[in-house]
Amino acid sequence: MTTSTLTRAGTASKKGGGRRKLTLPVVLLIVAGGLALFSLVRVISGADDLTSVGQVSGALQLAVPIGLAGLGGLWAERSGVVNIGLEGMMILGTWFGAWAGYQWGPWTGVAVGIMGGALGGLLHAVITVTFNVNHIVSGVAINILAVGVTRYLSNFTFAEAPGGSSKQSPRIDQITDITIPGLSDWLADLQAKHWFFVSDLAGVLGGLVTNLSLLTVVAVLLFPATWWVLWRTGFGLRLRSCGENPVAAESLGVNVYKYKYIGVVVSGGLAGLAGAFLAIVSTGIYQEGQTGGRGYIGLAAMIFGNWMPGGLAMGAGLFGFTDSLKLRGGAENVHAMLLLLAILLLLATAWQLYKKKYWQAAICLGASGGLFAWYGLTSEVPSQFVDAAPYVTTLLVLALSAQRLRMPKADGMPYKKGQGK
């Protein structure tokens, strides 16, 4: 099969419909509007930590493992394989990353963590692609297997090491952090003045140039790299064709099994990198159960992003931000988010009225009124709600975005070699 053949097919499908692409000026305008809304909520609520340098820096660090796991899911599902096993592959990444990291240094730990996750991805590929087992069953099995294997290995590795135990590793050396001198301090001072919008912008920019791990920079660069590989190269076009119509791809000469294997192994490697990031950068230590469902949240971020790297990055940022709210300021910050949600629902009401969808507008208005009342009649939210905020956000985002999603057509569907002959 020639790349030009698939390119013509892809161009024809785009002409037949699809959403209008957002231009850079429009994206920047949306970002500025969102930041202005956050600034308004901060001024009204007095939750000055909402857009502080520490909050943004913490959100970025928490978003990276979620985003990497979601990026892994994107590679697998664009090749047509559902990867519910991201959580298990992350667990393998945390264990192998910590095991190599405390002995031979953090960067060796990163490399071995990637290989640990890729091993889980290879197992998933063998089960689903070669033996055609249900993708969900295989993914759940890998999640269970990863927990058991790492728990077993910890008993005779970490438990015997100085400073370790059967549930955690010895301390791992940290990867170098980057702080831009002068600029970081100036932005922190500007953010501390709490001016409308200006201080919030300074807080966001300051969080991106203060105590930034080198691995964070690598992880962020993987998003545009993935977009370029999958949407701007012949290799990416062939891989995506396996997730859209593997029979047609095979008839044009694509080795479907090969590209599915590549997609799933890369998926496992990215999930392993997410796990290594958790162990080496986020905590500096491996602890049993430290992934905390981030593999599943990464999968939710990928779905929210409509199987696209840009949308996935936004989803990961949202989940990382809510997780950071829980860790910093707790109840006060989450209470301020009630006001933000109420305003967003009010805007959604106006939009539904503009589209003449009156029932939807009434529902949005009722929910907005309830949140305004909750915010006005209380000074804080229950601690249980604070702890649940990231997971509630996951459910809400998936529920609200479900109507606009378009997954790869052959995602999760069984395929056998020679099926198109």
mmCIF file of C-alpha atoms in Angstrom, residues 1 38 58 77 91 107 111 126 157 220 360 390:
data_model
loop_
_atom_site.group_PDB
_atom_site.id
_atom_site.type_symbol
_atom_site.label_atom_id
_atom_site.label_comp_id
_atom_site.label_asym_id
_atom_site.label_seq_id
_atom_site.Cartn_x
_atom_site.Cartn_y
_atom_site.Cartn_z
ATOM 1 C CA MET A 1 0.000 0.000 0.000
ATOM 2 C CA PHE A 38 -10.691 31.796 37.216
ATOM 3 C CA GLY A 58 1.708 21.037 41.569
ATOM 4 C CA GLU A 77 -6.728 2.635 20.565
ATOM 5 C CA ILE A 91 2.197 -0.276 38.300
ATOM 6 C CA TRP A 107 17.539 8.019 34.452
ATOM 7 C CA ALA A 111 14.474 3.564 31.062
ATOM 8 C CA VAL A 126 -0.025 -11.168 22.349
ATOM 9 C CA THR A 157 14.081 -7.104 46.617
ATOM 10 C CA VAL A 220 5.307 17.448 27.700
ATOM 11 C CA GLN A 360 -31.374 21.271 28.596
ATOM 12 C CA PRO A 390 -10.737 14.357 41.194
#
